Tab-separated table of C-alpha atoms and ligand atoms in Angstrom:
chain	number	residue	atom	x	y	z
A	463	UNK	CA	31.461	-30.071	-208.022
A	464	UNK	CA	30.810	-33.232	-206.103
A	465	UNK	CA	26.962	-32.909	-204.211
A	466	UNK	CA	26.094	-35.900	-201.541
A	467	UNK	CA	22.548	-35.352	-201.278
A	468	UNK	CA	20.876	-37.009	-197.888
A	469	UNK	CA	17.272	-38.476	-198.096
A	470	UNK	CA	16.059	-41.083	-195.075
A	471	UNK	CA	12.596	-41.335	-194.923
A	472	UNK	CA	9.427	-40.774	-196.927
A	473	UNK	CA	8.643	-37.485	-197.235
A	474	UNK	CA	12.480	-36.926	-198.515
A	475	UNK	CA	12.083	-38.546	-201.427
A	476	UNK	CA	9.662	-36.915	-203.511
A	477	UNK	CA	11.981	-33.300	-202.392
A	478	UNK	CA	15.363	-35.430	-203.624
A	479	UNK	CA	13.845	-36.352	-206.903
A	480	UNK	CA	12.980	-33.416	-208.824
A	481	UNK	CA	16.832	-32.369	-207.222
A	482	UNK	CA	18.314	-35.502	-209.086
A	483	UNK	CA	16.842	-35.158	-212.519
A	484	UNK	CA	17.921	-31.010	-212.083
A	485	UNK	CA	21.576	-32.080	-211.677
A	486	UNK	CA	21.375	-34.158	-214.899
A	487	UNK	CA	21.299	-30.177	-216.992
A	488	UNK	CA	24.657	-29.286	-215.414
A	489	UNK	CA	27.926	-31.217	-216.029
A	490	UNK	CA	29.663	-29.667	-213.863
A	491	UNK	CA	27.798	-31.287	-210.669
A	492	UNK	CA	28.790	-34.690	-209.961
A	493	UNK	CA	25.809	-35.608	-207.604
A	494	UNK	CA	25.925	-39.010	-205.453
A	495	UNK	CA	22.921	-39.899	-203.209
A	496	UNK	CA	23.274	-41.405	-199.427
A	497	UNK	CA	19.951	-42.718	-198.138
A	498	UNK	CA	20.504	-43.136	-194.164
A	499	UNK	CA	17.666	-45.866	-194.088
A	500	UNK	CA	15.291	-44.125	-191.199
A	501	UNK	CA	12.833	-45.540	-193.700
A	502	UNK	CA	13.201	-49.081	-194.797
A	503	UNK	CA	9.873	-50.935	-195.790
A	504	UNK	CA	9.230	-51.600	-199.237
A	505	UNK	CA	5.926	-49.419	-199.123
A	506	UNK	CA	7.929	-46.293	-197.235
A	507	UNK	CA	10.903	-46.557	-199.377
A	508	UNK	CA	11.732	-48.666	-202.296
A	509	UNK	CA	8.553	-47.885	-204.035
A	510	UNK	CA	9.270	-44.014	-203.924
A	511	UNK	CA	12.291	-44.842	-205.322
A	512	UNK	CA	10.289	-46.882	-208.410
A	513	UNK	CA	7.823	-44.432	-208.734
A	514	UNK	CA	9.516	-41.049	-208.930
A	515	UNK	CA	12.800	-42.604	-210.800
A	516	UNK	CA	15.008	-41.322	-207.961
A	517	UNK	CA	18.531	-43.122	-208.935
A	518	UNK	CA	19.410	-46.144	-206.508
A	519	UNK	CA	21.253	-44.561	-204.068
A	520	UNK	CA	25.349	-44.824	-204.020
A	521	UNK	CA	25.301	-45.428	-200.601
A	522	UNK	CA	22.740	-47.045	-197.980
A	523	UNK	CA	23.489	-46.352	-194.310
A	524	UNK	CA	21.559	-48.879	-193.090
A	525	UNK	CA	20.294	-47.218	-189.921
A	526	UNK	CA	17.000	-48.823	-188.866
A	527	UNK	CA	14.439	-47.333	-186.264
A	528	UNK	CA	15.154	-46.326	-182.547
A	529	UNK	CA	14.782	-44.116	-180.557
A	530	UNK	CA	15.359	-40.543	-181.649
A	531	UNK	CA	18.554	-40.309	-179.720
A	532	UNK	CA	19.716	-43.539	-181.463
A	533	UNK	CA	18.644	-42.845	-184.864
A	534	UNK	CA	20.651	-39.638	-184.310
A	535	UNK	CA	23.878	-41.390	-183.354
A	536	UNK	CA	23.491	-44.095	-185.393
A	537	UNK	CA	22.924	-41.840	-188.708
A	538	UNK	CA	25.988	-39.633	-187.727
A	539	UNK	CA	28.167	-42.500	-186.986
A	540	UNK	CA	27.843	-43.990	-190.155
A	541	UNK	CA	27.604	-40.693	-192.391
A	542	UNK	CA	31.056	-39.491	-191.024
A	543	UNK	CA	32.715	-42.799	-192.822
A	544	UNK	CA	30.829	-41.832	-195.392
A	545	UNK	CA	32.196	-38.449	-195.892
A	546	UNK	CA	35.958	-38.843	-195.532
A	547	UNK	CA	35.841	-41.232	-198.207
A	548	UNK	CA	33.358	-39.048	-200.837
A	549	UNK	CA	35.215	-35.623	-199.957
A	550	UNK	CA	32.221	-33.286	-201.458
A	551	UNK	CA	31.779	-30.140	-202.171
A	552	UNK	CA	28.749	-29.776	-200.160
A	553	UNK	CA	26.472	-31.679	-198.655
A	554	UNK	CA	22.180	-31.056	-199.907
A	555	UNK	CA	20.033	-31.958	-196.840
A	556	UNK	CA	16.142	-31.905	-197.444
A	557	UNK	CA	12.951	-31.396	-195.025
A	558	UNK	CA	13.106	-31.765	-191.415
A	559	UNK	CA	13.344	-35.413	-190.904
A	560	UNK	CA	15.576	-36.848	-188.359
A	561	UNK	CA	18.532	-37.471	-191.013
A	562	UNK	CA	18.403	-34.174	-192.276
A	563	UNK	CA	19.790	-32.905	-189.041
A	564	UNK	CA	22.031	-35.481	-188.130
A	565	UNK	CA	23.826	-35.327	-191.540
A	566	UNK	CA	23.820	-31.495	-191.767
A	567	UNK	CA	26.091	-31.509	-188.383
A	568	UNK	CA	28.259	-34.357	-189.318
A	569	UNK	CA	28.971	-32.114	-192.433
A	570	UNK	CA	29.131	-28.904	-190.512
A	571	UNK	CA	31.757	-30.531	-188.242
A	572	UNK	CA	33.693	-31.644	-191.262
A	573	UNK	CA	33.991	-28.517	-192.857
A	574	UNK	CA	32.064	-29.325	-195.491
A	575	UNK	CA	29.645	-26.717	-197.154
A	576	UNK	CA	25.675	-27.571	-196.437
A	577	UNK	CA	23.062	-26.538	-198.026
A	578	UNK	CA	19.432	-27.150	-196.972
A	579	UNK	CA	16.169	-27.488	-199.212
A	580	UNK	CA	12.982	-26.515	-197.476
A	581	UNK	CA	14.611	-23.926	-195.165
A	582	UNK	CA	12.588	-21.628	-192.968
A	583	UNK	CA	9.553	-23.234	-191.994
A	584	UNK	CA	8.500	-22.440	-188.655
A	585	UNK	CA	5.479	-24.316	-186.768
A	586	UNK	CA	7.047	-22.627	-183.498
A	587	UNK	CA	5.714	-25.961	-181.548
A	588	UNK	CA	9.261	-27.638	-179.616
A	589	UNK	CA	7.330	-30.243	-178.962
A	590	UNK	CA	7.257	-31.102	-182.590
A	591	UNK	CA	10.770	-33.417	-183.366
A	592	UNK	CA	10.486	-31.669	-186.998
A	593	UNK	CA	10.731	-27.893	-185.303
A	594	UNK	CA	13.942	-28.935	-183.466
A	595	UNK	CA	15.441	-30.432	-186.734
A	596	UNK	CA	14.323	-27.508	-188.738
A	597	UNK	CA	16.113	-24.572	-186.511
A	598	UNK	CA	19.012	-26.383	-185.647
A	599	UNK	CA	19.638	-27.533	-189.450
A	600	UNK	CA	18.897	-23.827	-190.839
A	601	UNK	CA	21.891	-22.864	-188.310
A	602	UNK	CA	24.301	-25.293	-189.827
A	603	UNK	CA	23.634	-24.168	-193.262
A	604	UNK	CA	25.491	-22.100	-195.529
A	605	UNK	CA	22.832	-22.655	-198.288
A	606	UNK	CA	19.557	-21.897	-197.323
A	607	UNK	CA	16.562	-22.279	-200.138
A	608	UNK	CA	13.577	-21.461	-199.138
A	609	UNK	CA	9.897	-22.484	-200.551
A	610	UNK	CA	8.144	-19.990	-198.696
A	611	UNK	CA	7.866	-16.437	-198.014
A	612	UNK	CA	7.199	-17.075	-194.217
A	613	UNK	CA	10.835	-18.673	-194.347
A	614	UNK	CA	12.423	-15.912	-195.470
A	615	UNK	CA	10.749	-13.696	-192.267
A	616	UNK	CA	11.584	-16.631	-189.988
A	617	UNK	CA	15.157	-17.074	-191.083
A	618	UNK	CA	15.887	-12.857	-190.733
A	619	UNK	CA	14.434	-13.702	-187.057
A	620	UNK	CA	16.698	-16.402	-186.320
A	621	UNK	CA	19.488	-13.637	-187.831
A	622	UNK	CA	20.276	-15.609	-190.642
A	623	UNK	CA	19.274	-13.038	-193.888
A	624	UNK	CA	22.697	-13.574	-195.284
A	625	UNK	CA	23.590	-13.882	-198.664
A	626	UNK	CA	23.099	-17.494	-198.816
A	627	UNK	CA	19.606	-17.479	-198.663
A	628	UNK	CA	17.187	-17.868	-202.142
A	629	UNK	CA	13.549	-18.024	-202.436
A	630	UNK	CA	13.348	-20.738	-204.909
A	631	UNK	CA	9.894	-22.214	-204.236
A	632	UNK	CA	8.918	-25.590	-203.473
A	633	UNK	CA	10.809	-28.840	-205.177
A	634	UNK	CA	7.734	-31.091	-203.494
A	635	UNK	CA	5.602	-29.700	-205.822
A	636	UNK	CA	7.810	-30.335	-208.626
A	637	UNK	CA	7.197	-33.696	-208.114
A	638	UNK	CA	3.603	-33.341	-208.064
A	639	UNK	CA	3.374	-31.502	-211.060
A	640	UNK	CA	6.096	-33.906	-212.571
A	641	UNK	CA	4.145	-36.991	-211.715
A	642	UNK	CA	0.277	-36.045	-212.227
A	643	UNK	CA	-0.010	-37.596	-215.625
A	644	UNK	CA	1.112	-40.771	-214.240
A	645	UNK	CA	-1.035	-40.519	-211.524
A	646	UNK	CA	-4.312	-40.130	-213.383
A	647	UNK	CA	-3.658	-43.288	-214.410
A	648	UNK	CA	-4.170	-45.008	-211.148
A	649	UNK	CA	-7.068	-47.226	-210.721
A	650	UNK	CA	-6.690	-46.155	-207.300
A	651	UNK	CA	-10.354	-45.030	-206.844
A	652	UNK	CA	-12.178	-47.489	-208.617
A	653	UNK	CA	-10.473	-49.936	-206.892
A	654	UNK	CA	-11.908	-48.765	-203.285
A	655	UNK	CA	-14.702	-48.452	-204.839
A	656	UNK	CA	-15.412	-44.478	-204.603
A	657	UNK	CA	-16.763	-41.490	-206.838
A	658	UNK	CA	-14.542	-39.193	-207.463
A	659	UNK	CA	-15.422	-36.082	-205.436
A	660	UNK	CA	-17.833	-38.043	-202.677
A	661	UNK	CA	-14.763	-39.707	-200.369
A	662	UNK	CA	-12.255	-38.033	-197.767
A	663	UNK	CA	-8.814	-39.074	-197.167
A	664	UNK	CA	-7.421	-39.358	-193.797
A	665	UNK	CA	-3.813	-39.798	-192.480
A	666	UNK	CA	-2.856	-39.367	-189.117
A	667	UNK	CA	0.794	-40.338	-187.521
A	668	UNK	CA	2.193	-37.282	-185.771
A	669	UNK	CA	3.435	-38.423	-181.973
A	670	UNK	CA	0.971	-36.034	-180.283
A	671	UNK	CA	-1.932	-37.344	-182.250
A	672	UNK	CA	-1.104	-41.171	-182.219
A	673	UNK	CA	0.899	-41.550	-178.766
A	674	UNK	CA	-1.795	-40.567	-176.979
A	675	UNK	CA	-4.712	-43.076	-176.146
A	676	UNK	CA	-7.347	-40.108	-175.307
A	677	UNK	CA	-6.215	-37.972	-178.142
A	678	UNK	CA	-6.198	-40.648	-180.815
A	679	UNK	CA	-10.025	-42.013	-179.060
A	680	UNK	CA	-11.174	-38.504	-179.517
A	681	UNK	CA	-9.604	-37.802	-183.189
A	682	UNK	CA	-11.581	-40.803	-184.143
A	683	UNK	CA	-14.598	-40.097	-182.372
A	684	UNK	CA	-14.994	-36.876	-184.541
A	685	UNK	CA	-13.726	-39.244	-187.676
A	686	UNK	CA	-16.934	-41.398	-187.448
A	687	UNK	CA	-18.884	-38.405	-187.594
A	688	UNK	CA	-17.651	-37.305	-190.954
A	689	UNK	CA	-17.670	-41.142	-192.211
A	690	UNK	CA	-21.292	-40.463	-191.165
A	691	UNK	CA	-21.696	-38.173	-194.466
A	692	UNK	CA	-18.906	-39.970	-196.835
A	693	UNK	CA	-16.751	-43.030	-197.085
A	694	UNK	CA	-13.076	-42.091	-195.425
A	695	UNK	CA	-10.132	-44.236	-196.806
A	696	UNK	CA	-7.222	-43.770	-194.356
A	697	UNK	CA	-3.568	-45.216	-195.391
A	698	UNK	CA	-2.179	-45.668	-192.001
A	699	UNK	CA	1.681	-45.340	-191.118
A	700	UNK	CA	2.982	-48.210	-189.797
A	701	UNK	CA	3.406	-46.267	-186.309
A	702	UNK	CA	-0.129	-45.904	-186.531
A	703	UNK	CA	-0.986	-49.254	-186.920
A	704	UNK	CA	0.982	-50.106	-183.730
A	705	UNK	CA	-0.778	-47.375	-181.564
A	706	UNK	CA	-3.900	-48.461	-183.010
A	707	UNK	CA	-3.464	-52.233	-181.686
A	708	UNK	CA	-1.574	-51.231	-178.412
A	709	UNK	CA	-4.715	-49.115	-177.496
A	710	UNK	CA	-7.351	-51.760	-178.190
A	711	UNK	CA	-9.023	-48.883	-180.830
A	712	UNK	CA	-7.960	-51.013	-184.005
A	713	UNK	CA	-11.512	-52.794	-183.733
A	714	UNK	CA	-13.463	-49.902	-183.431
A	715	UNK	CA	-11.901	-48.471	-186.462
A	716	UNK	CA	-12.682	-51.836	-188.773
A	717	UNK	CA	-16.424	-52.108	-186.938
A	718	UNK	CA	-17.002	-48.526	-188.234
A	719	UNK	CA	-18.712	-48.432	-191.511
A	720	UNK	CA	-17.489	-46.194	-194.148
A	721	UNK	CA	-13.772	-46.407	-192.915
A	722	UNK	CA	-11.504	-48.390	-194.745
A	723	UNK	CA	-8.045	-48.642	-193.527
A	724	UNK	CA	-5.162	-49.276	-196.122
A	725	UNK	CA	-1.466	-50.154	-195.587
A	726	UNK	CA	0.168	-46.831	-196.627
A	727	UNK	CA	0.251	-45.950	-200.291
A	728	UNK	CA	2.676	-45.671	-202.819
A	729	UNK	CA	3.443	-41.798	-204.667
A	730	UNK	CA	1.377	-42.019	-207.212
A	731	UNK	CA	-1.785	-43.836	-205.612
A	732	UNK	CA	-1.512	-41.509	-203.289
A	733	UNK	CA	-1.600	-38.583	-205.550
A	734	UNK	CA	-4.450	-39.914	-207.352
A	735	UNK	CA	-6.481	-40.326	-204.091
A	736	UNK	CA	-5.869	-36.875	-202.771
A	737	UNK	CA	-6.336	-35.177	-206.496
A	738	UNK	CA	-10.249	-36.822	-206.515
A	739	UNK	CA	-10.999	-36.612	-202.826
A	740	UNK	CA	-14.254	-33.765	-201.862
A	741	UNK	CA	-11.816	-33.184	-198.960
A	742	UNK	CA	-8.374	-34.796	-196.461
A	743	UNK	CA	-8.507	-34.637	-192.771
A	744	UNK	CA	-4.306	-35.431	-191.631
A	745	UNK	CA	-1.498	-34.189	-189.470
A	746	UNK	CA	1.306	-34.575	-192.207
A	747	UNK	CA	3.247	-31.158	-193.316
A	748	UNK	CA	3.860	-32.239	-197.353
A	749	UNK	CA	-0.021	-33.156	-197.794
A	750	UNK	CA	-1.281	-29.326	-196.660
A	751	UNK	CA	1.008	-28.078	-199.917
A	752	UNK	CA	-0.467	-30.668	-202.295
A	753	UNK	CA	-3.627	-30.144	-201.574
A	754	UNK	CA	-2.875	-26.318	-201.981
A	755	UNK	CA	-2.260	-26.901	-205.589
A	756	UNK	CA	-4.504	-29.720	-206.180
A	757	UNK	CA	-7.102	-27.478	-204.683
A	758	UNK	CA	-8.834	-29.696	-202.398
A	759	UNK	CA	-9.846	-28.598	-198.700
A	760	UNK	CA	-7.555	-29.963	-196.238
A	761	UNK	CA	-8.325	-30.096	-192.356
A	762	UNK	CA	-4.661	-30.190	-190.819
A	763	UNK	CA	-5.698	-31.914	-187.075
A	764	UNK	CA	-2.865	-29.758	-185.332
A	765	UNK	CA	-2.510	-26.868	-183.687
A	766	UNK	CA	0.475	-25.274	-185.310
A	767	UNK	CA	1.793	-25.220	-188.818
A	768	UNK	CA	4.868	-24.567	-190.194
A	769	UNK	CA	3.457	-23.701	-193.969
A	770	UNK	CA	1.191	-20.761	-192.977
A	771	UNK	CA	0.725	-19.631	-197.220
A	772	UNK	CA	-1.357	-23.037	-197.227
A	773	UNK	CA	-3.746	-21.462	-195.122
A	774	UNK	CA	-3.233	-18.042	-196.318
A	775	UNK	CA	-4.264	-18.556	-199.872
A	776	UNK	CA	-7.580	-21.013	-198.696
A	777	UNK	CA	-7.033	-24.567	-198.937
A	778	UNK	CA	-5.889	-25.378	-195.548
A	779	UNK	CA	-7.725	-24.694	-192.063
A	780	UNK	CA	-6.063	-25.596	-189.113
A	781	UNK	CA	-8.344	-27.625	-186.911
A	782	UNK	CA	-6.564	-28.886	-183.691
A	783	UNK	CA	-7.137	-32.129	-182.065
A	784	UNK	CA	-10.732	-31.008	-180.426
A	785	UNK	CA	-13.752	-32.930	-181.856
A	786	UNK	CA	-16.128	-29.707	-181.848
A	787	UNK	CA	-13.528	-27.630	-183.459
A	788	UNK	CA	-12.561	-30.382	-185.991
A	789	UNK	CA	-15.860	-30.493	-186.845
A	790	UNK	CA	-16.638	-26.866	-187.124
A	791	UNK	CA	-13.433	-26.568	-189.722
A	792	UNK	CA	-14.523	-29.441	-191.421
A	793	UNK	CA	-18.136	-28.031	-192.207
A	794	UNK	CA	-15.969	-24.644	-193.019
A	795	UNK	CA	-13.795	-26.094	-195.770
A	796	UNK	CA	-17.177	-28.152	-196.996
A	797	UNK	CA	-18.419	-24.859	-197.850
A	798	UNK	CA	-15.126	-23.120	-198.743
A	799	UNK	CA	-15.428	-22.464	-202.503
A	800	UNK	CA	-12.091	-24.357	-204.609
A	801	UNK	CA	-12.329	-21.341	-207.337
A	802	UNK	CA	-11.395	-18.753	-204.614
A	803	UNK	CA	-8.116	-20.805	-203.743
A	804	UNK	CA	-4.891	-19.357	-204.635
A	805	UNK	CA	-1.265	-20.670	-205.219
A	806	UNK	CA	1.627	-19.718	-203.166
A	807	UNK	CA	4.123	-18.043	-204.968
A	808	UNK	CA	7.066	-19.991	-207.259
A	809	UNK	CA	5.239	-23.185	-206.651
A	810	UNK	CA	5.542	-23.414	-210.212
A	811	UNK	CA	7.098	-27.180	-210.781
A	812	UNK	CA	10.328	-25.014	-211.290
A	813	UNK	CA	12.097	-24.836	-207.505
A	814	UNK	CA	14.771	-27.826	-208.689
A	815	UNK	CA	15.807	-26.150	-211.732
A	816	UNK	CA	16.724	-22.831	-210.038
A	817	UNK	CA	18.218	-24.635	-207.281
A	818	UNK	CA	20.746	-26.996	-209.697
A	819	UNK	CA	21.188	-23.783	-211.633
A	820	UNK	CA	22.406	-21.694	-208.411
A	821	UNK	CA	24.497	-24.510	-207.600
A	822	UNK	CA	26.208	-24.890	-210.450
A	823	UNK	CA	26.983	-21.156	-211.431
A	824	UNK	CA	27.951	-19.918	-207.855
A	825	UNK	CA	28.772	-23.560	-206.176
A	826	UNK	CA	29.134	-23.610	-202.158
A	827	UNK	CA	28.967	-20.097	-200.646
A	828	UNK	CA	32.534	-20.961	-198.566
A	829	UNK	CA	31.292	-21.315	-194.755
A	830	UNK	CA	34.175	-18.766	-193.670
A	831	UNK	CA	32.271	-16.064	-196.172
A	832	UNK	CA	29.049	-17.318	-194.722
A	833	UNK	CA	30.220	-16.787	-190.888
A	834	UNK	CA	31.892	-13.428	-191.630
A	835	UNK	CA	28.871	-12.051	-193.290
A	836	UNK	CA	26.516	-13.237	-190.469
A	837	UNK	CA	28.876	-11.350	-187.985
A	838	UNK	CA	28.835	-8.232	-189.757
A	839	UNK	CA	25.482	-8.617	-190.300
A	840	UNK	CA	25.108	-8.964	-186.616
A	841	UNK	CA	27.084	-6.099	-185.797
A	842	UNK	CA	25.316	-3.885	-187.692
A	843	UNK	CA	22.049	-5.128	-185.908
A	844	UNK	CA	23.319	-4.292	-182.768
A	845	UNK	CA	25.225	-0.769	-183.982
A	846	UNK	CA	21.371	-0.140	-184.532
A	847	UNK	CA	20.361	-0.477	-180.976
A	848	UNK	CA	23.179	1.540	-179.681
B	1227	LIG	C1	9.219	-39.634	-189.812
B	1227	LIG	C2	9.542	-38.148	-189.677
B	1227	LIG	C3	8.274	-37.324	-189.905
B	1227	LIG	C4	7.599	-37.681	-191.206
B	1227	LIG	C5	7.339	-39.183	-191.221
B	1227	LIG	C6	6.671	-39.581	-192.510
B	1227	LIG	C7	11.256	-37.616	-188.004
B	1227	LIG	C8	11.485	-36.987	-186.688
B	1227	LIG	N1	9.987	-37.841	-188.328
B	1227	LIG	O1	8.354	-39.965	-188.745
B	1227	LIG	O2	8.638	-35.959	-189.968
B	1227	LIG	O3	6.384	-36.989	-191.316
B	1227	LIG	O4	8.595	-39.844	-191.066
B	1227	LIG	O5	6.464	-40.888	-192.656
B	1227	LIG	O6	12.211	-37.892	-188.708
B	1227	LIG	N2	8.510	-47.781	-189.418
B	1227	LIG	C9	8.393	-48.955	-190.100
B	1227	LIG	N3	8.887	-48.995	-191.372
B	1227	LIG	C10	9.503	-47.920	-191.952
B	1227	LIG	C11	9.602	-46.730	-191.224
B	1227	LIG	C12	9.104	-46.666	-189.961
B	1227	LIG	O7	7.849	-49.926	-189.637
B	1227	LIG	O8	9.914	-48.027	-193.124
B	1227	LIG	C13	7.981	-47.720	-188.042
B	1227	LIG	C14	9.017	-48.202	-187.058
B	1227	LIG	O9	8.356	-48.806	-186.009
B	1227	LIG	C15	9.646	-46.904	-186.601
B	1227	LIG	C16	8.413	-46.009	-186.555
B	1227	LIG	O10	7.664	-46.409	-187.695
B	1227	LIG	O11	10.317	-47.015	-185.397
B	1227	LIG	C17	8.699	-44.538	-186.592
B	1227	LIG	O12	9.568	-44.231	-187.674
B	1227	LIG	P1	10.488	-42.924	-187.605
B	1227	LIG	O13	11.277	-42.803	-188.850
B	1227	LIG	O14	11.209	-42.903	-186.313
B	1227	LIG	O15	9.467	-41.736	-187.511
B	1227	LIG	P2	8.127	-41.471	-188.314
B	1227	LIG	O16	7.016	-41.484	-187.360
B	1227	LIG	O17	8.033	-42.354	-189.527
């Protein structure tokens, strides 16, 4: 069974990896791995690659930045080539990254069997690029695995409860749980000079966060407050660096003592950072879950998320963009208690193996199979209603 499996860009890689190494049990699975190149700089790409011994990928697409629309083109474009020559058996998106929809309808369109890891998650937000991706790319799936429970509700909303859907848990945390020894070894913390415990971590690079010069002024108004009570280090996407300097607010951020802004970090620094931080403040999706098992409070500055059991089982409060609020939730998880926290369910470091597993014992549910089943199962909805 020949698997193309799609990353692009960062947070893709630590879901591929675990995926990669899983393969490696079954002989039967031939996988190859296409990287579209959304993500290109050393320190958003290559070093993920190092780090989490994710095979150099068979094929690079070479699609740098643009506009949304572009990227989109651009990705399918090339990917097409790409899979008339390969002829898989399916194609394994990840995420809800800008690739992973643009492959999963080249491959739809082909014929070819998809199958998408991370499926489910609803923030309900359409303003968010990620929601779009994530419904549209659950519709074009014939494999759906889901890391979740609140994907498995949101995908029998959205009508798809067919048999191609598996609650396998959560391959991201895999990699955490993979890679933790390796990260304790990071100098990380000494080398900012911080106690482990006393510091919070910041990142920030969603569009409605960054894009906007009074949001982004007011997100760090209520940042200097809590570098008022502890150091903040805050690795800073490269989109955010741009904002930053187009909005004149990069000089505030150096002048403010107890901030120190770092070029973004590799997997395992990163890990290491998070793992002995009292508490994060960010906007990113993957950092609410590995804070969930690391067990450190996170303060997600959005309104919506689309990983609910973070918040469910304690770590994770969601704080919005408005300073008083921000603060208030900050003070909250200060007080929250670690001990209490729970873990979401089958967030065991196992989510890879029972994917490669499912893969190689039942291989691609056909998509005819898939569409019939969905039509019977929609019949049957509405044979209700009558
Ligand atoms: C993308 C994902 C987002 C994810 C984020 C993590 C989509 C819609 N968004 O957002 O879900 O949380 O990655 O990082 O796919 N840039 C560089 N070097 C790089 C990559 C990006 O300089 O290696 C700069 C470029 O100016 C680029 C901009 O960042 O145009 C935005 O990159 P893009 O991939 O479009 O979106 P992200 O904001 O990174």
């Amino acid at each position: 069974m020949r698997i193309v499996n799609v990353v692009g860009a960062r947070p893709n890689f630590m879901k591929i990896a675990p995926l990669m190494a899983a393969y490696g049990a079954h002989p039967g699975i031939e996988p190859i791995l296409v990287h579209t190149g959304q993500h290109y700089d050393h320190a958003m790409s290559t070093l993920f690659f190092e780090e989490l011994g994710i095979p150099r990928p068979d094929v690079n697409l070479g699609v740098h930045g643009g506009s949304h629309a572009v990227q989109h083109a651009e990705v399918m474009r090339a990917f097409e080539g790409t899979l008339a020559d390969l002829e898989p058996d399916l194609v394994v998106v990840v995420g809800d990254v800008n690739s992973t929809i643009s492959c999963a309808l080249v491959a739809a369109k082909a014929g070819v069997a998809v199958a998408h890891v991370e499926a489910g998650l609803r923030s309900f937000d359409r303003t968010m690029p990620e929601e779009i991706n994530r419904v549209l790319t659950d519709q074009l799936s014939d494999l759906l695995f889901v890391s979740e429970q609140s994907g498995l509700i949101n995908l029998a909303r959205e009508g798809l409860d067919h048999e191609g859907v598996h609650f396998v848990g959560n391959v991201m945390i895999d990699s955490l749980y993979r890679n933790l020894p390796k990260a304790d070894a990071s100098s990380v913390v000494d080398d900012h000079d911080l106690t482990p415990g006393q510091y919070a971590v910041l990142t920030m690079h969603r569009p409605a966060n960054v894009d906007d010069p009074r949001v982004l002024g007011r997100l760090l108004g209520v940042v200097e407050r809590v570098a008022a009570q502890m150091p903040i280090v805050f690795p800073a996407h490269p989109r955010t660096l741009d904002r930053l300097a187009a909005f004149g607010l990069r000089a505030r951020l150096d002048a403010a003592k107890n901030i120190t802004v770092v070029k973004p970090l590799g997997y395992l620094d990163f890990l290491k950072l998070v793992k002995e931080a009292r508490i994060i403040l960010t906007d990113s999706g993957g950092i609410q879950e590995e804070t969930t098992v690391l067990r450190v409070p996170c303060v997600t500055l959005r309104e919506s998320t689309e990983r609910p059991s973070t918040c469910l089982v304690g770590t994770n409060r969601l704080a919005g963009t408005d300073p008083a609020r921000v603060w208030a939730e900050f003070e909250a998880a200060m007080a929250s208690d670690p001990a209490s926290f729970g873990i979401p369910a089958k967030w065991d470091g196992r989510a890879a193996e029972r994917i490669a597993a499912h893969l190689a014992h039942h291989g691609g549910l056909p998509r005819a199979h898939r569409h019939q089943h969905t039509a019977h199962g929609a019949l049957a909805r509405l044979s209700r209603v009558d």
